CSV table of C-alpha atoms in Angstrom, one decimal:
chain,number,residue,atom,x,y,z
A,1182,MET,CA,-20.4,5.8,-12.5
A,1183,ALA,CA,-20.0,9.1,-10.8
A,1184,ALA,CA,-17.4,8.6,-8.0
A,1185,ILE,CA,-18.3,9.8,-4.6
A,1186,SER,CA,-15.3,12.0,-4.6
A,1187,GLU,CA,-16.0,14.2,-1.6
A,1188,ALA,CA,-16.0,11.1,0.6
A,1189,SER,CA,-12.9,9.6,-0.9
A,1190,LYS,CA,-10.6,12.6,-0.3
A,1191,SER,CA,-9.7,11.8,3.2
A,1192,PRO,CA,-9.9,8.8,5.6
A,1193,GLN,CA,-10.9,11.2,8.5
A,1194,VAL,CA,-14.6,11.0,7.6
A,1195,HIS,CA,-17.1,11.6,10.3
A,1196,VAL,CA,-19.1,8.4,10.5
A,1197,ILE,CA,-22.7,8.6,11.7
A,1198,PRO,CA,-24.7,5.5,12.7
A,1199,LEU,CA,-26.0,3.6,9.8
A,1200,THR,CA,-29.7,3.2,9.3
A,1201,PRO,CA,-31.1,-0.4,9.1
A,1202,GLN,CA,-31.3,0.0,5.3
A,1203,GLU,CA,-27.6,1.2,5.1
A,1204,GLN,CA,-26.5,-1.6,7.5
A,1205,GLN,CA,-28.2,-4.2,5.3
A,1206,ILE,CA,-26.5,-2.9,2.1
A,1207,LYS,CA,-23.2,-2.7,3.9
A,1208,GLN,CA,-23.4,-6.4,4.8
A,1209,VAL,CA,-24.3,-7.2,1.2
A,1210,LEU,CA,-21.2,-5.4,0.0
A,1211,LEU,CA,-19.0,-7.0,2.6
A,1212,ASP,CA,-20.3,-10.4,1.5
A,1213,LEU,CA,-19.6,-9.6,-2.1
A,1214,VAL,CA,-16.1,-8.3,-1.5
A,1215,THR,CA,-15.2,-11.2,0.7
A,1216,LYS,CA,-16.4,-13.6,-2.0
A,1217,GLU,CA,-14.4,-11.7,-4.6
A,1218,ASP,CA,-11.1,-11.6,-2.5
A,1219,GLU,CA,-11.3,-15.3,-1.6
A,1220,ALA,CA,-11.9,-16.2,-5.2
A,1221,VAL,CA,-8.9,-14.1,-6.3
A,1222,VAL,CA,-6.7,-16.0,-3.7
A,1223,THR,CA,-8.0,-19.4,-4.7
A,1224,GLY,CA,-8.2,-18.7,-8.4
A,1225,ASN,CA,-11.8,-19.7,-8.6
A,1226,LYS,CA,-13.0,-17.8,-11.7
A,1227,GLU,CA,-16.5,-19.2,-11.6
A,1228,VAL,CA,-17.1,-17.8,-8.1
A,1229,LEU,CA,-15.4,-14.6,-9.1
A,1230,GLN,CA,-17.7,-14.2,-12.0
A,1231,SER,CA,-20.8,-14.6,-9.8
A,1232,VAL,CA,-19.9,-11.3,-8.0
A,1233,PHE,CA,-20.3,-9.1,-11.2
A,1234,PRO,CA,-22.8,-8.6,-14.0
A,1235,ALA,CA,-21.9,-10.2,-17.3
A,1236,HIS,CA,-19.3,-8.3,-19.2
A,1237,ALA,CA,-18.6,-5.8,-16.3
A,1238,SER,CA,-15.2,-4.1,-16.5
A,1239,ALA,CA,-14.8,-4.7,-12.8
A,1240,PHE,CA,-14.9,-8.5,-13.5
A,1241,GLN,CA,-12.0,-8.1,-16.0
A,1242,HIS,CA,-10.1,-6.2,-13.5
A,1243,ALA,CA,-10.6,-8.9,-10.9
A,1244,LEU,CA,-9.4,-11.5,-13.3
A,1245,GLN,CA,-6.2,-9.5,-13.7
A,1246,ARG,CA,-5.7,-9.3,-10.0
A,1247,GLU,CA,-6.1,-13.0,-9.7
A,1248,LYS,CA,-3.6,-13.6,-12.6
A,1249,TYR,CA,-1.1,-11.2,-11.1
A,1250,LEU,CA,-1.3,-12.6,-7.6
A,1251,LYS,CA,-0.9,-16.1,-8.8
A,1252,ALA,CA,2.2,-15.2,-10.9
A,1253,TRP,CA,3.7,-13.3,-8.0
A,1254,ILE,CA,3.4,-15.9,-5.3
A,1255,THR,CA,4.7,-18.6,-7.8
A,1256,ALA,CA,7.8,-16.4,-8.6
A,1257,ARG,CA,8.5,-15.8,-4.9
A,1258,GLY,CA,8.0,-19.4,-3.8
A,1259,LEU,CA,5.2,-18.5,-1.4
A,1260,GLN,CA,1.7,-19.6,-0.7
A,1261,ILE,CA,-1.3,-17.4,0.3
A,1262,THR,CA,-3.3,-19.4,2.8
A,1263,GLY,CA,-6.2,-17.0,3.2
A,1264,VAL,CA,-7.6,-13.5,3.3
A,1265,THR,CA,-9.7,-11.7,5.9
A,1266,VAL,CA,-11.8,-8.8,4.8
A,1267,GLY,CA,-13.2,-5.8,6.8
A,1268,LEU,CA,-15.2,-2.8,5.5
A,1269,ARG,CA,-16.1,0.7,6.5
A,1270,THR,CA,-18.7,2.6,4.6
A,1271,PRO,CA,-18.4,6.4,5.1
A,1272,ALA,CA,-20.8,7.2,2.3
A,1273,ILE,CA,-23.9,5.3,1.0
A,1274,ARG,CA,-26.2,6.7,-1.6
A,1275,PHE,CA,-29.4,5.0,-2.7
A,1276,ILE,CA,-30.0,6.0,-6.3
A,1277,THR,CA,-33.0,3.7,-6.9
A,1278,PRO,CA,-34.3,0.5,-5.1
A,1279,HIS,CA,-32.0,-1.4,-7.5
A,1280,ARG,CA,-28.9,0.8,-7.6
A,1281,VAL,CA,-26.6,2.0,-4.8
A,1282,GLN,CA,-23.4,4.0,-4.8
A,1283,ILE,CA,-21.0,3.3,-1.9
A,1284,PHE,CA,-17.7,4.8,-0.9
A,1285,GLY,CA,-16.1,1.9,1.0
A,1286,VAL,CA,-12.8,1.5,2.8
A,1287,VAL,CA,-11.8,-2.2,2.4
A,1288,SER,CA,-9.2,-3.8,4.8
A,1289,GLU,CA,-7.6,-7.0,3.6
A,1290,ALA,CA,-5.3,-9.2,5.7
A,1291,TYR,CA,-3.4,-11.8,3.6
A,1292,SER,CA,-1.8,-14.8,5.3
A,1293,LEU,CA,1.4,-16.0,3.7
A,1294,ARG,CA,3.3,-19.3,4.0
A,1295,LEU,CA,6.9,-19.9,3.1
A,1296,PRO,CA,7.5,-23.7,3.0
A,1297,GLY,CA,10.7,-24.4,4.9
A,1298,SER,CA,11.0,-28.1,4.2
A,1299,LYS,CA,8.9,-31.2,3.6
A,1300,ASP,CA,8.0,-31.0,7.3
A,1301,SER,CA,5.1,-28.4,7.3
A,1302,HIS,CA,5.9,-27.6,11.0
A,1303,ARG,CA,9.1,-25.9,9.8
A,1304,SER,CA,7.3,-23.6,7.4
A,1305,LEU,CA,7.3,-19.8,8.1
A,1306,TYR,CA,4.1,-17.8,8.3
A,1307,ASP,CA,3.4,-14.1,8.1
A,1308,GLN,CA,0.8,-11.6,7.1
A,1309,PHE,CA,0.5,-8.3,5.2
A,1310,GLY,CA,-2.3,-5.8,5.1
A,1311,LEU,CA,-3.9,-3.7,2.5
A,1312,GLY,CA,-6.3,-0.8,2.9
A,1313,ILE,CA,-8.1,0.3,-0.3
A,1314,ARG,CA,-10.6,3.1,-0.9
A,1315,HIS,CA,-13.3,2.1,-3.4
A,1316,ASP,CA,-16.1,3.9,-5.2
A,1317,TYR,CA,-18.6,1.0,-5.7
A,1318,GLU,CA,-21.8,0.8,-7.7
A,1319,LEU,CA,-24.1,-2.1,-6.8
A,1320,VAL,CA,-27.0,-3.2,-8.9
A,1321,LYS,CA,-29.8,-5.7,-8.2
A,1322,ASP,CA,-30.2,-8.2,-10.9
A,1323,HIS,CA,-33.0,-10.9,-10.7
A,1324,GLY,CA,-33.1,-10.4,-6.9
A,1325,HIS,CA,-29.3,-10.6,-6.4
A,1326,TRP,CA,-26.9,-7.7,-5.7
A,1327,LEU,CA,-23.8,-7.5,-7.9
A,1328,ILE,CA,-20.8,-5.1,-8.1
A,1329,ALA,CA,-21.5,-3.3,-11.4
A,1330,ASN,CA,-18.6,-0.8,-11.1
A,1331,ASP,CA,-15.5,-0.5,-8.9
A,1332,ILE,CA,-13.1,2.5,-9.0
A,1333,PHE,CA,-10.0,2.2,-6.9
A,1334,THR,CA,-6.2,2.3,-6.9
A,1335,ASP,CA,-5.1,-1.4,-7.0
A,1336,PRO,CA,-2.1,-2.2,-4.8
A,1337,LEU,CA,-2.0,-5.7,-6.3
A,1338,ASN,CA,-1.6,-4.4,-9.9
A,1339,GLN,CA,-0.5,-0.8,-9.6
A,1340,ASP,CA,1.8,-0.1,-12.5
A,1341,SER,CA,-0.2,2.7,-14.1
A,1342,ARG,CA,1.7,2.5,-17.5
A,1343,LEU,CA,0.1,-0.8,-18.2
A,1344,SER,CA,-3.6,-0.4,-17.6
A,1345,HIS,CA,-3.8,-3.1,-15.0
A,1346,HIS,CA,-1.8,-5.6,-16.9
A,1347,ALA,CA,1.4,-5.6,-14.9
A,1348,VAL,CA,3.5,-8.8,-14.8
A,1349,PRO,CA,5.7,-9.6,-11.8
A,1350,ALA,CA,9.4,-10.3,-12.2
A,1351,SER,CA,10.8,-13.8,-11.4
A,1352,GLY,CA,13.2,-14.6,-8.7
A,1353,ARG,CA,13.4,-15.0,-5.0
A,1354,ILE,CA,15.0,-13.2,-2.1
A,1355,GLN,CA,16.1,-15.0,1.1
A,1356,ARG,CA,18.1,-13.3,3.8
A,1357,LEU,CA,18.1,-12.5,7.5
A,1358,ALA,CA,16.5,-9.1,8.3
A,1359,PRO,CA,19.0,-6.5,9.6
A,1360,PRO,CA,18.1,-4.3,12.5
A,1361,PRO,CA,17.3,-0.6,12.0
A,1362,ALA,CA,20.5,1.4,11.4
A,1363,SER,CA,19.7,3.7,14.3
A,1364,PRO,CA,17.1,4.5,17.0
A,1365,GLU,CA,15.9,7.3,14.7
A,1366,ALA,CA,15.3,4.8,11.9
A,1367,ALA,CA,13.3,2.7,14.3
A,1368,LYS,CA,11.2,5.8,15.1
A,1369,ALA,CA,10.4,6.2,11.5
A,1370,ILE,CA,9.3,2.6,11.3
A,1371,THR,CA,7.2,2.9,14.4
A,1372,TYR,CA,5.5,6.0,13.0
A,1373,ALA,CA,4.8,4.3,9.7
A,1374,ASN,CA,3.3,1.2,11.4
A,1375,THR,CA,1.1,3.4,13.5
A,1376,TYR,CA,-0.3,5.7,10.9
A,1377,CYS,CA,-0.2,3.6,7.7
A,1378,GLY,CA,-4.0,3.8,7.5
A,1379,ALA,CA,-6.8,1.3,6.7
A,1380,ALA,CA,-4.6,-1.7,6.3
A,1381,PRO,CA,-4.8,-4.5,8.9
A,1382,GLY,CA,-1.8,-4.2,11.2
A,1383,CYS,CA,-1.8,-0.4,11.2
A,1384,GLY,CA,-2.3,1.4,14.5
A,1385,ASN,CA,-4.3,4.5,15.4
A,1386,ASP,CA,-7.6,2.6,14.8
A,1387,ARG,CA,-6.5,2.2,11.1
A,1388,ARG,CA,-6.7,5.9,10.5
A,1389,TYR,CA,-4.2,8.5,9.4
A,1390,ASN,CA,-2.5,11.0,11.7
A,1391,PRO,CA,-5.3,13.7,12.1
A,1392,HIS,CA,-2.7,16.5,12.4
A,1393,TYR,CA,-1.9,16.2,8.7
A,1394,VAL,CA,-4.2,16.7,5.7
A,1395,SER,CA,-4.7,13.7,3.4
A,1396,TYR,CA,-4.0,14.0,-0.3
A,1397,ASN,CA,-6.1,11.0,-1.3
A,1398,GLY,CA,-8.2,12.1,-4.2
A,1399,GLU,CA,-5.6,14.7,-5.1
A,1400,GLY,CA,-2.9,12.6,-6.6
A,1401,GLY,CA,-2.1,10.3,-3.7
A,1402,ASP,CA,-0.8,10.6,-0.1
A,1403,CYS,CA,2.2,8.3,-0.3
A,1404,THR,CA,4.9,11.0,-0.2
A,1405,ASN,CA,3.1,13.1,2.4
A,1406,PHE,CA,3.1,10.0,4.6
A,1407,VAL,CA,6.8,9.3,4.1
A,1408,SER,CA,7.7,12.9,4.9
A,1409,GLN,CA,5.7,12.6,8.1
A,1410,ALA,CA,7.7,9.5,9.1
A,1411,LEU,CA,11.0,11.3,8.4
A,1412,LYS,CA,10.0,14.3,10.5
A,1413,ALA,CA,8.9,12.0,13.3
A,1414,ALA,CA,12.4,10.5,13.2
A,1415,GLY,CA,14.0,13.8,13.8
A,1416,PHE,CA,14.5,15.5,10.4
A,1417,ARG,CA,14.0,19.2,10.6
A,1418,MET,CA,11.8,21.0,8.1
A,1419,THR,CA,13.4,23.4,5.6
A,1420,PRO,CA,12.0,26.1,3.3
A,1421,TRP,CA,11.9,23.5,0.6
A,1422,TRP,CA,10.6,20.5,2.6
A,1423,GLU,CA,8.0,21.6,5.1
A,1424,TYR,CA,4.4,21.1,6.2
A,1425,SER,CA,2.4,24.2,7.2
A,1426,VAL,CA,-0.1,23.5,9.9
A,1427,ARG,CA,-1.7,27.0,9.4
A,1428,ARG,CA,-2.2,26.4,5.6
A,1429,GLN,CA,-2.8,22.7,6.0
A,1430,GLU,CA,-0.6,21.8,3.1
A,1431,GLY,CA,2.9,20.5,2.4
A,1432,SER,CA,5.5,21.9,0.1
A,1433,PRO,CA,6.1,20.2,-3.3
A,1434,ALA,CA,9.1,18.3,-1.9
A,1435,TRP,CA,6.9,17.2,1.1
A,1436,VAL,CA,4.0,15.7,-1.0
A,1437,ASN,CA,5.4,14.9,-4.5
A,1438,ALA,CA,7.4,11.7,-5.1
A,1439,GLN,CA,9.7,13.1,-7.7
A,1440,ARG,CA,10.3,16.4,-5.8
A,1441,LEU,CA,11.1,14.4,-2.6
A,1442,LYS,CA,13.5,12.3,-4.5
A,1443,ASP,CA,15.2,15.4,-5.8
A,1444,PHE,CA,15.3,17.0,-2.3
A,1445,LEU,CA,16.8,13.9,-0.7
A,1446,ASP,CA,19.5,13.8,-3.3
A,1447,ALA,CA,20.3,17.6,-3.2
A,1448,SER,CA,20.2,17.8,0.6
A,1449,GLY,CA,22.3,14.8,1.3
A,1450,ARG,CA,19.7,13.4,3.7
A,1451,ALA,CA,19.7,10.2,1.7
A,1452,THR,CA,22.0,8.4,-0.7
A,1453,LEU,CA,20.7,6.7,-3.9
A,1454,TYR,CA,22.8,3.6,-3.7
A,1455,ALA,CA,21.1,1.5,-6.4
A,1456,SER,CA,18.6,1.9,-9.2
A,1457,GLY,CA,17.1,-0.7,-11.6
A,1458,SER,CA,14.5,-3.3,-12.3
A,1459,TYR,CA,13.7,-6.2,-9.9
A,1460,ALA,CA,16.0,-8.5,-12.0
A,1461,GLN,CA,18.8,-5.9,-11.9
A,1462,LEU,CA,18.5,-5.3,-8.1
A,1463,THR,CA,18.4,-9.0,-7.2
A,1464,LYS,CA,21.4,-10.0,-9.5
A,1465,PRO,CA,24.7,-10.7,-7.6
A,1466,THR,CA,27.4,-8.2,-8.4
A,1467,PRO,CA,30.9,-7.7,-7.0
A,1468,GLN,CA,29.7,-4.8,-4.9
A,1469,TYR,CA,26.5,-6.6,-3.8
A,1470,PRO,CA,27.1,-10.4,-3.8
A,1471,HIS,CA,23.4,-11.0,-3.0
A,1472,GLY,CA,22.0,-8.2,-5.0
A,1473,ALA,CA,21.6,-4.5,-4.2
A,1474,ILE,CA,18.2,-5.1,-2.6
A,1475,ASP,CA,20.1,-7.2,0.0
A,1476,ALA,CA,21.7,-4.0,1.3
A,1477,ILE,CA,18.5,-2.1,2.0
A,1478,ARG,CA,17.9,-1.4,5.7
A,1479,PRO,CA,14.8,-0.9,7.9
A,1480,GLY,CA,14.0,2.8,7.7
A,1481,ASP,CA,15.4,3.2,4.2
A,1482,LEU,CA,13.2,4.4,1.3
A,1483,ILE,CA,12.2,3.1,-2.1
A,1484,SER,CA,11.1,5.4,-5.0
A,1485,TYR,CA,9.0,3.7,-7.8
A,1486,ILE,CA,9.8,5.1,-11.2
A,1487,GLU,CA,7.6,5.2,-14.3
A,1488,ARG,CA,8.5,6.9,-17.6
A,1489,GLY,CA,11.6,8.4,-15.8
A,1490,ARG,CA,9.7,10.0,-12.9
A,1491,ALA,CA,9.0,8.9,-9.4
A,1492,VAL,CA,5.3,8.1,-8.9
A,1493,HIS,CA,5.3,6.4,-5.5
A,1494,SER,CA,7.4,6.5,-2.3
A,1495,ALA,CA,7.5,3.9,0.5
A,1496,LEU,CA,9.3,3.2,3.8
A,1497,VAL,CA,11.1,-0.1,4.2
A,1498,GLY,CA,10.9,-2.7,6.9
A,1499,TYR,CA,11.3,-6.5,6.9
A,1500,ASP,CA,9.0,-9.5,7.5
A,1501,HIS,CA,9.5,-12.8,9.2
A,1502,PHE,CA,10.8,-14.3,5.9
A,1503,GLY,CA,13.6,-11.8,5.7
A,1504,TYR,CA,11.9,-10.1,2.8
A,1505,PRO,CA,11.9,-6.3,2.4
A,1506,VAL,CA,8.4,-5.0,3.0
A,1507,VAL,CA,7.0,-1.5,2.9
A,1508,ASP,CA,4.4,0.7,4.6
A,1509,SER,CA,2.8,3.4,2.4
A,1510,HIS,CA,-0.4,5.3,1.7
A,1511,THR,CA,-2.6,5.2,-1.5
A,1512,ALA,CA,-3.3,2.4,-1.3
A,1513,ASP,CA,-2.6,1.8,2.3
A,1514,ARG,CA,0.0,-0.9,3.0
A,1515,PHE,CA,1.2,-2.5,6.2
A,1516,GLN,CA,4.4,-4.6,5.7
A,1517,VAL,CA,3.6,-5.5,2.1
A,1518,PRO,CA,6.4,-7.1,0.0
A,1519,TRP,CA,8.3,-4.2,-1.7
A,1520,ASP,CA,7.6,-5.3,-5.3
A,1521,LEU,CA,4.1,-6.7,-4.9
A,1522,GLY,CA,1.8,-5.0,-7.5
A,1523,TRP,CA,4.5,-3.6,-9.7
A,1524,ASP,CA,5.7,-4.8,-13.1
A,1525,ARG,CA,8.9,-6.7,-14.1
A,1526,HIS,CA,10.0,-3.5,-15.9
A,1527,THR,CA,9.3,-1.1,-13.0
A,1528,ILE,CA,12.5,0.8,-12.0
A,1529,TYR,CA,13.1,1.1,-8.2
A,1530,ASN,CA,15.4,3.7,-6.6
A,1531,LEU,CA,16.9,2.4,-3.4
A,1532,TRP,CA,17.8,5.0,-0.8
A,1533,HIS,CA,20.0,4.8,2.3
A,1534,VAL,CA,18.5,7.4,4.6
A,1535,HIS,CA,21.0,9.3,6.9
A,1536,TYR,CA,18.9,9.8,10.0
A,1537,PRO,CA,20.0,12.7,12.2
A,1538,PRO,CA,21.5,11.7,15.6
A,1539,ALA,CA,19.4,12.1,18.6
A,1540,PRO,CA,19.9,15.4,20.4
A,1541,HIS,CA,22.1,15.1,23.4
A,1542,ALA,CA,20.4,15.4,26.7
A,1543,PRO,CA,21.5,18.4,28.7
A,1544,SER,CA,24.2,17.7,31.3
A,1545,GLN,CA,23.0,17.6,34.8
A,1546,ARG,CA,25.3,19.0,37.5
A,1547,PRO,CA,25.0,18.3,41.1
């Protein structure tokens, strides 16, 4: 399928009212995606298969999502109790009466349960949100619409080295969430929660900050987003790390995960305090009795490493379970568990960010 690339470059798409025909096909797609997501959560392969034509690659991808999610929640000792789906359709193109291409922004809110004891009233509950941009192709087969093709970056199975066959690591994390290290770290978290995009839970009507260009469709917007949050928290731009409003572009260190990693290290704005796989970062050591991940703080950063290079950046917070979670772009995440979607062999760089102190208010003399 030819992706509707112009529509997928940015979430700031001007949406005009849908025609009755477009509204009808949007509802068809919403019903299909809801059916798919619920089947992924429940593990109902028969229902999942009913969403796609026979032998469709999109069905095989959905099976991998189901397999990964089941393995991840089992390894973490969690239960997913449900998923709620929303849909925006900035671009709909009718090719024939039986074939439609749609650029859709899907919002998924997943409900989690952490059993606390045999008494279900003591269980903990939480949610995380995903916002995913899809290029869909729908076909009508024997009177029923099906998803024939689906091109997207999958946050539930993102490790790009493995062609959608990532396997989660085993092990659990249980701790009490620490507070942000400073008011400036809290500002970064507030910014991230506000502008994290299409994921349920994000503010700003689930849209990006319109004062920055989006790099979706051009390699991803994750590091651009992290840089925005750091600037909002008080970091000053430099000749190497900057965003030009006039040119509507960021420098390499502003928008590229590896270049930001290098800049943080060279500038001293952050300290790389641990690096390793999930198993290595959760293993007790003399320095970190509960594992290095236990030392990460709200407002810190994680770089995700593949083949020796950073491919993704995310800002850290904590959920109600005391589990480190991240906000990010591409795909959009709101308080998603930090390792969800990545492989057991993924390397994570954990950064303590040294936020600048707030400027002193000018003294007032009588």
